[in-house]
Coordinates of C-alpha atoms (C1' of nucleotides) in Angstrom, one line a residue:
Chain A
M1 CA 57.3 -87.2 89.4
Y2 CA 54.3 -87.7 89.5
K3 CA 51.7 -86.1 92.4
A4 CA 48.3 -87.1 92.2
Y5 CA 46.0 -84.2 92.9
H6 CA 43.5 -86.3 95.4
N7 CA 47.2 -86.3 97.3
E8 CA 47.6 -82.1 96.9
M9 CA 44.4 -80.9 97.9
K10 CA 45.1 -82.9 101.3
Q11 CA 48.9 -81.1 101.4
K12 CA 47.0 -78.5 100.3
I13 CA 44.9 -78.7 103.6
K14 CA 47.0 -79.6 105.5
N15 CA 49.1 -76.0 105.0
L16 CA 46.3 -74.0 105.3
I17 CA 46.3 -75.9 108.7
L18 CA 48.9 -75.2 110.2
Q19 CA 49.5 -71.7 109.3
A20 CA 46.4 -71.0 110.9
A21 CA 47.2 -71.9 113.9
E22 CA 50.8 -70.4 113.6
R23 CA 48.6 -67.1 112.4
A24 CA 46.7 -68.4 116.1
H25 CA 49.3 -68.7 118.3
Q26 CA 50.8 -65.2 117.3
K27 CA 47.4 -63.5 117.6
G28 CA 47.4 -64.7 120.8
E29 CA 44.5 -67.5 120.8
L30 CA 46.9 -70.6 120.8
P31 CA 48.9 -70.3 123.1
S32 CA 51.6 -72.9 122.1
S33 CA 53.5 -73.0 119.1
E34 CA 54.3 -76.8 118.9
F35 CA 51.6 -78.4 116.5
P36 CA 52.8 -81.7 116.5
S37 CA 52.1 -83.6 113.1
I38 CA 48.4 -84.0 111.7
D39 CA 46.8 -86.3 109.9
I40 CA 44.4 -85.3 107.3
E41 CA 41.7 -88.7 106.4
E42 CA 38.2 -89.3 103.9
P43 CA 35.8 -89.4 106.2
K44 CA 33.5 -92.7 106.1
L45 CA 30.2 -90.9 105.6
E46 CA 29.8 -87.4 102.7
E47 CA 28.1 -85.8 105.6
H48 CA 31.4 -85.6 107.3
G49 CA 32.5 -83.3 104.0
D50 CA 35.5 -84.6 101.7
F51 CA 38.2 -84.7 104.1
S52 CA 39.0 -83.9 107.7
T53 CA 41.6 -84.1 110.6
N54 CA 41.7 -85.0 113.9
A55 CA 44.0 -82.2 114.4
A56 CA 42.4 -80.2 117.0
M57 CA 41.9 -83.2 119.0
I58 CA 45.9 -84.3 118.8
M59 CA 46.7 -80.8 119.9
A60 CA 44.8 -80.5 123.4
S61 CA 47.5 -82.1 125.5
V62 CA 50.0 -79.6 124.2
Q63 CA 47.7 -76.7 123.9
R64 CA 46.1 -77.4 127.1
M65 CA 42.8 -76.2 125.7
P66 CA 39.6 -78.8 125.0
P67 CA 39.3 -79.5 121.0
R68 CA 36.5 -78.3 119.9
K69 CA 38.3 -74.5 121.3
I70 CA 41.4 -75.6 119.4
A71 CA 39.3 -76.1 116.1
E72 CA 37.4 -73.1 116.6
A73 CA 40.5 -70.4 116.4
V74 CA 42.1 -72.8 113.5
L75 CA 39.0 -72.5 111.7
R76 CA 38.7 -68.9 112.2
N77 CA 42.5 -67.8 110.8
L78 CA 42.0 -70.8 107.8
D79 CA 43.2 -68.3 104.6
N80 CA 40.4 -69.7 102.2
S81 CA 40.8 -66.8 99.5
E82 CA 41.6 -69.4 96.7
G83 CA 38.5 -70.8 97.1
M84 CA 38.5 -74.3 96.8
I85 CA 37.2 -74.9 100.3
S86 CA 33.6 -74.5 99.9
G87 CA 32.0 -75.2 104.0
M88 CA 33.8 -76.1 107.3
E89 CA 32.6 -77.5 110.5
I90 CA 33.7 -78.4 114.0
A91 CA 32.0 -82.0 114.8
G92 CA 32.2 -84.3 117.3
P93 CA 34.3 -84.9 119.8
G94 CA 36.1 -81.4 118.1
F95 CA 37.1 -83.0 114.4
M96 CA 37.1 -80.4 111.6
N97 CA 35.8 -81.1 108.7
F98 CA 36.1 -79.6 104.8
F99 CA 33.6 -79.5 102.3
I100 CA 35.6 -79.4 98.7
H101 CA 33.9 -76.5 95.9
T102 CA 33.6 -78.5 93.3
A103 CA 35.6 -76.8 90.6
F104 CA 38.1 -78.2 92.6
W105 CA 37.4 -81.6 91.2
Y106 CA 37.1 -81.2 87.0
P107 CA 41.4 -81.5 87.5
V108 CA 41.3 -84.7 88.5
L109 CA 39.3 -85.7 85.0
R110 CA 42.4 -84.4 82.6
E111 CA 44.6 -85.6 84.9
I112 CA 43.2 -89.0 84.1
F113 CA 43.4 -88.4 80.3
E114 CA 46.6 -87.2 80.6
A115 CA 48.5 -90.2 82.8
D116 CA 46.1 -92.4 80.8
T117 CA 47.5 -96.4 81.3
R118 CA 50.3 -94.5 83.8
Y119 CA 47.0 -92.5 86.1
G120 CA 47.5 -93.8 89.7
F121 CA 51.4 -95.0 88.4
S122 CA 53.8 -93.3 91.7
D123 CA 57.8 -93.7 91.5
L124 CA 57.8 -94.9 95.8
G125 CA 60.3 -98.0 94.5
K126 CA 62.1 -95.4 92.6
G127 CA 64.2 -97.7 90.4
K128 CA 64.9 -100.7 93.7
K129 CA 65.4 -104.1 91.8
V130 CA 62.8 -106.4 93.9
Q131 CA 62.6 -110.0 92.3
V132 CA 58.6 -111.9 93.3
E133 CA 58.4 -115.3 93.5
F134 CA 55.6 -117.6 93.5
V135 CA 54.0 -120.6 92.6
S136 CA 57.3 -122.6 92.5
A137 CA 55.7 -126.0 92.9
N138 CA 57.0 -128.9 92.3
P139 CA 56.8 -130.9 89.5
T140 CA 55.1 -133.9 90.2
G141 CA 51.8 -133.1 89.5
P142 CA 49.4 -130.7 88.0
L143 CA 48.1 -127.2 89.3
H144 CA 45.1 -127.0 92.4
V145 CA 43.5 -124.6 92.8
G146 CA 45.7 -123.2 96.1
H147 CA 48.5 -123.0 94.1
G148 CA 45.9 -120.7 90.8
R149 CA 45.4 -118.1 94.4
G150 CA 48.6 -118.2 94.4
A151 CA 49.7 -116.9 90.9
A152 CA 46.9 -114.7 90.7
V153 CA 48.4 -113.0 94.3
G154 CA 51.9 -113.5 92.4
D155 CA 51.3 -112.3 89.7
S156 CA 49.2 -109.0 90.3
I157 CA 52.0 -108.1 93.8
G158 CA 54.6 -107.9 90.8
N159 CA 51.9 -105.7 88.3
I160 CA 51.2 -103.8 91.4
L161 CA 54.5 -103.5 92.6
S162 CA 56.0 -103.1 88.9
F163 CA 53.4 -100.2 88.5
C164 CA 54.6 -98.0 91.6
G165 CA 58.4 -97.7 90.2
Y166 CA 60.0 -100.6 91.0
D167 CA 62.4 -102.9 88.6
V168 CA 60.2 -106.0 89.5
S169 CA 60.9 -110.2 87.8
K170 CA 58.8 -112.5 89.0
E171 CA 60.5 -115.9 88.9
Y172 CA 59.2 -119.6 89.3
Y173 CA 61.6 -121.8 91.0
I174 CA 61.9 -124.9 89.8
N175 CA 62.8 -128.0 92.4
D176 CA 63.5 -129.8 89.5
S177 CA 65.8 -132.1 92.2
G178 CA 65.8 -134.7 95.5
R179 CA 63.6 -137.2 96.6
Q180 CA 60.3 -136.2 95.4
I181 CA 61.8 -136.4 91.9
Q182 CA 63.4 -139.4 92.9
T183 CA 59.6 -140.7 94.2
L184 CA 57.8 -139.2 91.0
G185 CA 60.4 -141.2 88.4
R186 CA 59.4 -144.7 90.7
S187 CA 56.1 -143.9 90.5
V188 CA 56.5 -143.4 86.8
F189 CA 59.1 -146.6 86.0
L190 CA 56.3 -148.5 88.3
R191 CA 53.0 -148.1 86.4
Y192 CA 55.1 -148.5 83.4
K193 CA 56.1 -151.8 84.3
Q194 CA 52.1 -152.7 85.2
L195 CA 51.6 -151.7 81.8
F196 CA 53.6 -154.8 80.6
G197 CA 52.2 -156.9 82.4
E198 CA 54.1 -157.0 85.6
N199 CA 51.7 -158.0 88.5
I200 CA 53.8 -155.7 91.1
P201 CA 52.3 -153.7 94.1
F202 CA 51.7 -149.9 93.8
P203 CA 53.2 -148.5 96.8
E204 CA 51.8 -145.5 99.2
D205 CA 53.9 -142.8 99.2
C206 CA 53.8 -142.7 95.2
Y207 CA 51.6 -140.4 93.2
Q208 CA 48.6 -141.5 92.6
G209 CA 46.8 -139.9 90.5
D210 CA 45.9 -140.8 86.6
Y211 CA 47.8 -138.5 84.9
I212 CA 51.1 -140.6 85.7
I213 CA 49.1 -143.7 84.6
E214 CA 48.7 -141.6 81.4
L215 CA 53.0 -140.3 81.5
A216 CA 53.9 -143.7 81.8
K217 CA 51.6 -144.7 78.4
T218 CA 53.2 -142.0 76.7
I219 CA 57.2 -143.3 77.7
R220 CA 56.3 -146.5 76.0
E221 CA 54.7 -145.2 73.5
E222 CA 57.4 -142.9 72.6
K223 CA 60.5 -145.7 73.8
G224 CA 58.8 -149.0 73.7
G225 CA 59.6 -151.3 76.4
G226 CA 63.9 -149.9 76.4
L227 CA 63.2 -148.9 80.4
L228 CA 63.2 -152.6 81.2
E229 CA 66.0 -153.6 80.2
C230 CA 68.8 -150.7 81.3
G231 CA 68.7 -151.9 85.3
E232 CA 66.4 -149.8 87.6
D233 CA 67.9 -146.6 88.6
T234 CA 68.7 -145.1 84.8
A235 CA 65.3 -146.6 84.1
I236 CA 64.0 -144.7 87.2
G237 CA 65.8 -141.9 87.1
C238 CA 65.4 -141.7 82.7
A239 CA 61.3 -141.9 84.4
A240 CA 61.5 -138.9 86.7
R241 CA 63.6 -137.1 83.5
F242 CA 60.7 -137.5 81.1
A243 CA 57.5 -136.6 83.9
A244 CA 59.6 -133.9 85.4
E245 CA 59.8 -131.9 82.0
S246 CA 56.3 -133.6 80.7
I247 CA 55.0 -132.3 83.4
M248 CA 56.4 -129.0 83.9
K249 CA 55.6 -128.2 80.1
G250 CA 51.7 -128.9 81.8
I251 CA 52.1 -126.4 84.1
R252 CA 53.3 -123.2 81.8
N253 CA 51.1 -123.6 79.6
D254 CA 48.3 -123.3 82.7
L255 CA 49.9 -120.1 84.0
E256 CA 50.7 -119.0 80.5
A257 CA 46.0 -120.2 80.3
F258 CA 45.7 -118.2 83.2
G259 CA 47.9 -115.5 81.8
V260 CA 50.3 -115.4 83.7
R261 CA 54.0 -114.7 82.2
F262 CA 57.4 -115.7 84.6
D263 CA 60.8 -113.5 83.6
S264 CA 62.9 -117.1 84.6
W265 CA 62.2 -120.3 85.1
F266 CA 64.7 -121.2 87.9
S267 CA 66.1 -124.8 88.0
E268 CA 67.1 -125.7 91.5
Q269 CA 69.5 -128.7 90.2
S270 CA 71.3 -125.5 88.4
L271 CA 72.8 -124.9 92.0
Y272 CA 74.3 -128.1 92.1
D273 CA 75.7 -128.0 89.1
S274 CA 77.3 -125.2 89.7
G275 CA 78.3 -125.4 93.1
K276 CA 76.8 -122.8 94.7
V277 CA 74.7 -125.6 97.8
D278 CA 78.5 -127.0 98.3
A279 CA 79.9 -123.4 97.8
V280 CA 77.2 -122.0 100.9
I281 CA 77.9 -125.0 102.6
R282 CA 81.5 -124.5 103.1
D283 CA 81.5 -121.5 103.7
F284 CA 78.7 -121.3 106.3
R285 CA 80.8 -124.4 107.9
N286 CA 84.0 -122.1 108.2
R287 CA 81.7 -119.6 110.1
K288 CA 81.0 -122.0 112.2
I289 CA 77.5 -121.9 111.3
I290 CA 77.2 -125.2 110.4
Y291 CA 78.1 -127.9 113.1
E292 CA 78.2 -131.2 113.2
S293 CA 76.3 -133.4 115.2
D294 CA 74.9 -137.0 114.4
G295 CA 76.5 -137.3 112.2
A296 CA 74.7 -134.5 110.1
G297 CA 75.1 -131.3 109.7
W298 CA 73.2 -128.3 111.5
F299 CA 72.9 -125.1 110.7
R300 CA 72.5 -122.5 113.7
T301 CA 69.7 -120.7 113.6
T302 CA 68.1 -120.4 116.5
D303 CA 72.0 -117.6 116.8
Y304 CA 69.1 -115.9 114.4
G305 CA 65.2 -116.6 116.1
D306 CA 64.9 -119.7 115.4
E307 CA 62.8 -122.5 117.3
K308 CA 65.8 -125.0 116.9
D309 CA 68.7 -125.5 115.1
R310 CA 67.8 -127.4 111.0
V311 CA 69.8 -129.9 109.3
V312 CA 71.2 -128.8 106.3
V313 CA 73.7 -132.2 105.3
R314 CA 71.7 -135.6 106.6
S315 CA 74.2 -138.0 107.8
S316 CA 73.6 -139.9 104.4
G317 CA 75.9 -137.5 103.4
Q318 CA 72.9 -135.5 100.8
T319 CA 71.8 -132.3 101.4
T320 CA 67.5 -130.9 102.3
Y321 CA 65.7 -129.1 100.5
F322 CA 66.7 -126.5 103.0
A323 CA 70.3 -126.2 101.8
S324 CA 69.8 -125.7 98.8
D325 CA 67.6 -122.8 99.5
I326 CA 69.8 -120.9 100.8
A327 CA 71.9 -121.1 98.0
Y328 CA 69.2 -119.9 96.4
H329 CA 67.6 -116.8 98.1
Q330 CA 71.9 -116.1 99.0
D331 CA 72.3 -116.5 94.6
K332 CA 69.0 -113.8 94.9
F333 CA 70.6 -111.5 96.2
D334 CA 74.4 -111.9 94.1
R335 CA 71.6 -110.9 90.9
G336 CA 71.5 -107.5 92.7
F337 CA 68.1 -108.1 94.0
E338 CA 67.6 -105.4 97.0
R339 CA 64.3 -106.7 97.9
I340 CA 63.0 -110.1 97.7
I341 CA 59.6 -111.1 97.9
D342 CA 58.3 -115.4 98.4
V343 CA 54.5 -115.8 97.4
W344 CA 54.1 -119.5 99.8
G345 CA 51.2 -121.8 101.0
A346 CA 50.4 -120.9 104.8
D347 CA 50.7 -124.5 105.0
H348 CA 54.9 -123.4 104.8
H349 CA 54.9 -120.5 107.1
G350 CA 57.1 -122.8 109.8
Y351 CA 59.5 -121.9 107.6
M352 CA 59.5 -118.6 107.8
P353 CA 62.6 -118.3 111.1
R354 CA 64.9 -120.8 109.3
M355 CA 64.6 -118.6 105.7
K356 CA 64.8 -115.4 107.9
A357 CA 67.9 -117.4 109.3
A358 CA 69.7 -118.3 106.5
I359 CA 69.0 -114.7 105.1
E360 CA 70.6 -113.3 108.0
A361 CA 73.7 -115.5 108.1
G362 CA 74.2 -114.3 104.7
G363 CA 74.8 -111.3 104.8
H364 CA 72.0 -109.0 104.4
D365 CA 69.1 -107.7 106.4
R366 CA 65.9 -109.7 107.3
N367 CA 64.0 -107.2 106.3
Q368 CA 65.3 -107.1 102.6
F369 CA 63.5 -111.1 102.8
E370 CA 59.4 -110.9 102.5
V371 CA 56.8 -113.9 103.0
I372 CA 54.0 -113.0 101.3
L373 CA 51.8 -116.0 102.8
V374 CA 48.6 -117.7 100.6
Q375 CA 45.6 -119.3 102.8
L376 CA 44.3 -122.2 102.0
V377 CA 41.6 -122.2 98.8
N378 CA 38.3 -124.5 99.8
L379 CA 36.8 -125.1 96.6
L380 CA 32.7 -125.8 96.4
R381 CA 29.8 -126.3 93.4
G382 CA 27.0 -124.9 94.7
G383 CA 27.8 -124.1 97.9
V384 CA 28.7 -128.1 98.6
P385 CA 33.0 -129.0 99.2
V386 CA 34.6 -130.4 96.3
A387 CA 36.1 -133.1 97.6
M388 CA 39.9 -133.1 97.3
S389 CA 42.6 -135.1 97.8
T390 CA 45.6 -135.1 96.7
R391 CA 47.0 -138.3 98.0
A392 CA 44.6 -140.0 96.7
G393 CA 45.5 -138.5 93.7
E394 CA 42.0 -136.5 93.2
F395 CA 41.7 -132.9 92.7
V396 CA 40.2 -130.4 91.2
T397 CA 43.2 -129.2 88.3
L398 CA 44.3 -125.3 87.7
S399 CA 43.4 -125.9 84.5
D400 CA 39.9 -128.2 84.8
V401 CA 38.8 -124.3 87.2
I402 CA 39.7 -121.7 84.0
K403 CA 38.6 -124.3 82.1
E404 CA 35.3 -123.7 83.5
V405 CA 34.8 -120.8 84.8
G406 CA 37.4 -118.8 82.2
R407 CA 40.3 -116.7 83.5
D408 CA 38.9 -113.4 84.1
A409 CA 36.5 -114.9 86.9
A410 CA 39.6 -116.9 88.3
R411 CA 41.9 -114.5 88.4
F412 CA 39.5 -111.7 90.2
L413 CA 37.9 -114.5 92.7
F414 CA 41.4 -115.0 94.0
L415 CA 42.2 -111.3 94.2
T416 CA 38.2 -110.4 96.1
R417 CA 40.0 -111.7 99.5
H418 CA 42.7 -110.7 101.5
Y419 CA 45.3 -113.0 101.2
D420 CA 45.5 -113.9 104.8
S421 CA 42.4 -115.6 105.0
P422 CA 40.8 -118.1 103.7
L423 CA 38.9 -118.3 100.6
D424 CA 36.3 -120.4 99.3
F425 CA 36.3 -120.8 95.7
D426 CA 32.7 -121.4 94.1
L427 CA 33.0 -123.1 90.7
E428 CA 28.9 -122.0 89.7
L429 CA 28.8 -118.7 91.3
A430 CA 32.5 -118.5 89.3
K431 CA 30.3 -118.5 86.4
K432 CA 26.7 -116.9 87.7
K433 CA 25.9 -113.9 85.0
T434 CA 24.8 -112.0 87.9
N435 CA 26.1 -109.7 90.5
E436 CA 26.4 -112.1 93.2
N437 CA 29.6 -112.5 91.2
P438 CA 31.6 -108.9 90.8
V439 CA 34.2 -109.7 87.9
F440 CA 31.5 -109.0 85.7
Y441 CA 29.8 -106.2 87.6
V442 CA 33.2 -105.3 87.0
Q443 CA 33.5 -105.6 83.5
Y444 CA 30.0 -104.6 82.6
V445 CA 31.3 -101.2 83.9
H446 CA 33.1 -101.7 81.0
A447 CA 31.7 -102.5 78.1
R448 CA 29.2 -100.1 78.9
I449 CA 31.0 -97.5 78.9
S450 CA 32.5 -98.8 75.9
S451 CA 29.2 -99.1 74.0
I452 CA 28.8 -95.2 74.6
V453 CA 31.6 -94.4 73.1
L454 CA 30.9 -96.3 70.7
K455 CA 27.9 -94.5 70.0
A456 CA 29.0 -90.8 70.3
R457 CA 31.2 -92.2 67.9
E458 CA 28.2 -92.9 64.9
K459 CA 27.2 -89.6 66.3
G460 CA 30.3 -88.1 65.3
M461 CA 31.1 -86.9 69.3
E462 CA 35.2 -87.0 69.8
N463 CA 35.4 -88.1 73.9
E464 CA 39.0 -87.3 74.1
A465 CA 39.3 -83.8 73.7
E466 CA 39.2 -81.5 77.2
D467 CA 36.2 -78.4 76.7
E468 CA 35.8 -76.6 80.2
A469 CA 32.7 -75.6 79.1
A470 CA 31.8 -79.7 79.5
V471 CA 33.0 -80.4 82.0
A472 CA 31.4 -77.6 83.6
M473 CA 28.1 -79.2 83.1
L474 CA 29.1 -81.8 85.4
K475 CA 26.9 -80.5 88.1
E476 CA 24.8 -84.1 89.5
P477 CA 25.9 -85.3 92.5
E478 CA 27.0 -88.4 91.3
E479 CA 28.9 -87.2 88.4
I480 CA 31.0 -86.0 91.4
R481 CA 31.2 -88.9 93.3
L482 CA 32.7 -90.3 90.6
I483 CA 35.7 -88.4 90.1
K484 CA 35.8 -88.1 94.0
T485 CA 36.2 -91.6 93.9
M486 CA 38.1 -91.4 91.2
A487 CA 41.1 -89.4 93.0
R488 CA 41.0 -91.9 95.2
Y489 CA 42.3 -94.0 93.0
P490 CA 46.1 -93.5 93.5
E491 CA 46.4 -93.7 97.3
V492 CA 44.2 -96.7 97.1
V493 CA 47.5 -97.9 94.2
R494 CA 50.2 -96.5 97.2
C495 CA 48.4 -97.8 99.9
S496 CA 48.2 -101.5 98.2
V497 CA 51.5 -101.5 97.2
E498 CA 52.6 -100.6 100.3
F499 CA 51.0 -103.4 102.0
M500 CA 50.9 -105.8 99.2
E501 CA 47.8 -106.5 98.9
P502 CA 46.4 -106.4 95.6
H503 CA 42.3 -106.9 97.3
R504 CA 42.4 -103.6 98.0
I505 CA 42.3 -102.8 94.1
T506 CA 39.2 -105.1 93.6
F507 CA 37.7 -103.6 96.6
Y508 CA 38.4 -100.4 95.1
L509 CA 37.4 -101.5 91.7
M510 CA 33.4 -103.0 93.2
D511 CA 33.2 -99.8 94.8
L512 CA 33.5 -97.6 91.5
A513 CA 31.6 -100.2 89.6
A514 CA 28.8 -99.8 91.7
S515 CA 29.4 -95.3 91.4
F516 CA 28.4 -95.7 87.9
H517 CA 26.4 -98.6 87.5
A518 CA 23.7 -95.6 90.0
Y519 CA 24.8 -92.9 87.7
Y520 CA 24.2 -94.5 84.4
N521 CA 20.4 -96.1 85.8
K522 CA 19.6 -92.6 86.5
H523 CA 21.2 -90.3 84.0
R524 CA 21.9 -90.5 80.1
V525 CA 25.0 -89.7 78.8
L526 CA 24.0 -88.8 75.1
T527 CA 21.2 -85.8 75.2
D528 CA 20.1 -83.5 73.6
E529 CA 22.3 -81.1 74.9
P530 CA 25.4 -81.2 73.1
V531 CA 28.0 -79.6 75.5
L532 CA 26.0 -81.2 78.7
S533 CA 26.6 -85.3 76.3
R534 CA 30.1 -83.8 75.9
G535 CA 30.8 -83.1 79.5
R536 CA 29.0 -86.7 80.7
L537 CA 31.2 -88.7 77.5
Y538 CA 34.7 -87.1 79.4
L539 CA 33.0 -88.6 82.4
V540 CA 33.0 -92.1 81.6
S541 CA 35.5 -92.2 79.3
A542 CA 37.5 -91.4 82.5
V543 CA 36.1 -94.0 84.3
K544 CA 36.3 -96.2 81.7
K545 CA 40.3 -96.1 82.0
V546 CA 40.4 -96.0 85.7
I547 CA 38.9 -99.3 85.9
R548 CA 41.0 -100.7 83.2
N549 CA 44.3 -100.1 84.6
G550 CA 42.9 -101.5 87.8
L551 CA 42.0 -104.5 85.7
T552 CA 45.1 -104.4 84.4
L553 CA 46.5 -104.6 88.2
L554 CA 45.1 -107.8 88.6
G555 CA 45.3 -109.3 85.3
V556 CA 41.6 -109.4 84.6
G557 CA 40.8 -108.3 80.6
A558 CA 38.5 -105.5 80.4
P559 CA 35.6 -105.9 77.6
E560 CA 35.0 -103.6 75.4
K561 CA 31.4 -106.3 74.7
M562 CA 29.0 -108.5 76.6
Chain B
rG1 C1' 52.1 -128.8 124.8
rC2 C1' 55.0 -124.8 121.5
rG3 C1' 53.9 -120.9 117.5
rC4 C1' 51.3 -119.1 112.8
rC5 C1' 46.1 -117.3 111.1
rU6 C1' 41.6 -116.3 111.8
rG7 C1' 37.2 -115.3 114.8
rU8 C1' 33.0 -108.5 112.4
rA9 C1' 24.6 -108.7 109.9
rG10 C1' 21.2 -115.8 108.3
rC11 C1' 25.7 -116.1 104.5
rU12 C1' 30.6 -114.1 101.7
rC13 C1' 33.7 -110.8 103.6
rA14 C1' 36.0 -104.8 103.5
rG15 C1' 37.3 -102.1 107.7
rC16 C1' 42.6 -97.2 104.8
rU17 C1' 48.4 -99.4 111.5
rG18 C1' 43.8 -95.4 117.3
rG19 C1' 38.4 -91.7 115.3
rA20 C1' 32.6 -89.6 114.5
rU21 C1' 26.0 -93.5 113.9
rA22 C1' 31.0 -100.3 112.2
rG23 C1' 30.7 -100.8 106.2
rA24 C1' 29.7 -103.8 100.8
rG25 C1' 27.5 -107.9 98.6
rC26 C1' 24.4 -112.4 98.6
rA27 C1' 20.0 -114.0 100.8
rA28 C1' 14.9 -112.0 102.6
rC29 C1' 10.6 -108.3 101.3
rG30 C1' 8.8 -104.3 98.3
rG31 C1' 9.8 -101.7 94.2
rA32 C1' 12.5 -100.2 88.4
rC33 C1' 13.1 -102.0 81.3
rU34 C1' 9.2 -97.5 74.1
rU35 C1' 15.9 -94.8 76.7
rC36 C1' 24.0 -95.1 75.3
rU37 C1' 23.8 -103.8 77.1
rA38 C1' 18.4 -105.4 83.3
rA39 C1' 25.6 -108.8 83.3
rU40 C1' 21.4 -103.3 86.2
rC41 C1' 19.6 -99.5 89.5
rC42 C1' 16.2 -97.9 94.4
rG43 C1' 14.1 -99.0 98.8
rU44 C1' 13.6 -101.5 103.7
rA45 C1' 15.2 -104.9 107.6
rG46 C1' 19.2 -107.0 109.3
rG47 C1' 24.9 -105.9 115.2
rU48 C1' 27.1 -107.9 123.0
rC49 C1' 32.8 -106.4 116.2
rG50 C1' 34.0 -114.4 119.5
rC51 C1' 34.4 -113.5 125.7
rA52 C1' 36.7 -110.6 129.7
rG53 C1' 40.7 -107.5 131.7
rG54 C1' 44.0 -103.4 130.5
rU55 C1' 46.0 -99.2 128.4
rU56 C1' 43.3 -93.0 126.4
rC57 C1' 39.3 -87.6 125.4
rG58 C1' 38.0 -91.9 122.0
rA59 C1' 39.4 -99.2 121.4
rA60 C1' 36.6 -104.0 115.4
rU61 C1' 41.5 -102.0 115.3
rC62 C1' 46.9 -101.3 120.6
rC63 C1' 48.5 -105.2 125.2
rU64 C1' 47.1 -109.2 128.4
rG65 C1' 44.1 -114.2 129.4
rC66 C1' 41.1 -117.2 128.1
rC67 C1' 37.1 -119.9 124.3
rA68 C1' 36.1 -121.5 119.1
rG69 C1' 37.8 -123.2 114.0
rG70 C1' 42.7 -123.9 110.9
rC71 C1' 46.9 -125.0 109.6
rG72 C1' 52.6 -125.8 111.5
rC73 C1' 56.2 -128.1 114.8
rG74 C1' 60.8 -134.3 110.2
rC75 C1' 68.1 -136.1 108.8
rC76 C1' 60.3 -133.3 103.8
rA77 C1' 59.6 -130.8 100.1

RNA sequence: GCGCCUGUAGCUCAGCUGGAUAGAGCAACGGACUUCUAAUCCGUAGGUCGCAGGUUCGAAUCCUGCCAGGCGCGCCA
């Protein structure tokens, strides 16, 4: 397994400390031989060194000594014969701070070049099959901005999982069955009738958007007045099928334009057709997990921590949405996924306990099923909220947003917040080409470096070749800072996958970009000194790779020119 | 009423499962282009981490109670 250099350094320091503590104990400087597990962390402030540890404070109670005394004993016995540590100190209440010799940072660059697109990779997933289901919007209308955020988060989480060694499948669940499809058909059919001059009211519980009228017109073009003659039920069914298919096609196009690719599109109806819904209900009935009351079939979800039992079979005999959802998630496990991740809008959070119940009742561990609840998006234009009403059918669609601000800006901005906090998405800001807009700020780094590399090529310089003498020329504080920041990247990716938080990558990239721009403004890469230039070219080429890798995980492009 | 989420600089947000003097960006003010892209950089200023307790060497972070905002509590999806 590929092991990040940064991590190795941490581990090394940890071992040095433990060895030193052991030695101190043998010499009688520390009373106890018991050394609790210690953490090596990276201090926020540069003055506090490259690594630091609270080990002495943790040991204080066991050793029955003041932390600073313990730290003194440890540092006195620390073996730095390798020369990796250029300085150590005891600070504050008992922190031990370590400064790493510059030369020990250089190997990071080589690591980046060797790993290239795989830099930051880890084998955390070990090939485990995991499914990420996201968007899954009903085919009753176009995608809106909220779906866009879900798409950005879900897709990125999928990318990160896959980058970290999981066998990932991204799936879209199509709710092509049930009542809302019926309503869709009715809406379109009524508009259709209106087109033929029938003066009939359009009910409030129908879909209000103009796209319904468009669909009705298309049917008229293709089939003329044929639907008027085949009886209401068949006509509505026909309109529903046509509308759902057509809307789904639009959704697929929007997602394609957004750079989101699904491995599979799963139809709800197929669960009924294959009998899987009936099978699950039968099974749960046999196992007394479903009981009858008031003529309906109730799933005893309270046995699994839900606050009340839920209906799966209505007294009319029809199943609820929940019923097919149970079958659906069952099916996910049947397909061999060991980990199931659903990305939902936060307004569905009340649905989580019953879904967890379904997982457990189906014989699986509730922890195998994870839900990412994405908070809502407030769409703004120049700071002013954009009026949106789904009921009235007035909303800005995802497609509108992509057309206006571009795919990269939209995706990146959706990932500039923890999914858990609501997001203000400002259309004007998304288009701005200043560093108010973090997308271009990060992409600009890539473009700037590309331009340097191009210039260097014209001069006959090669940027990929490793040259120890050249690398050794990197002595400026801004250069070392860049290397250190890049050394942190694998750790960022690891945390990002562990907590399934893509925004960590976003923030990291903004940080790396800031370090680069500062460097760029202060120092020239291509100078009169060939060796120095080669070293710097090597450095910025590494930055270019890390930026590209990070953007790729977010599904954002890394342009050569801007 | 019950449940979930949120509350950090004027604004928008980070804060690595308990660490040191709480960090960015924007807005404000003052500077930097004869240079590899100024879509950039440098500097200044800005805080009772919603409030009150508790846990301990140490709390923005964990626990309890309040306050404010958002969302959810259907034989809807």
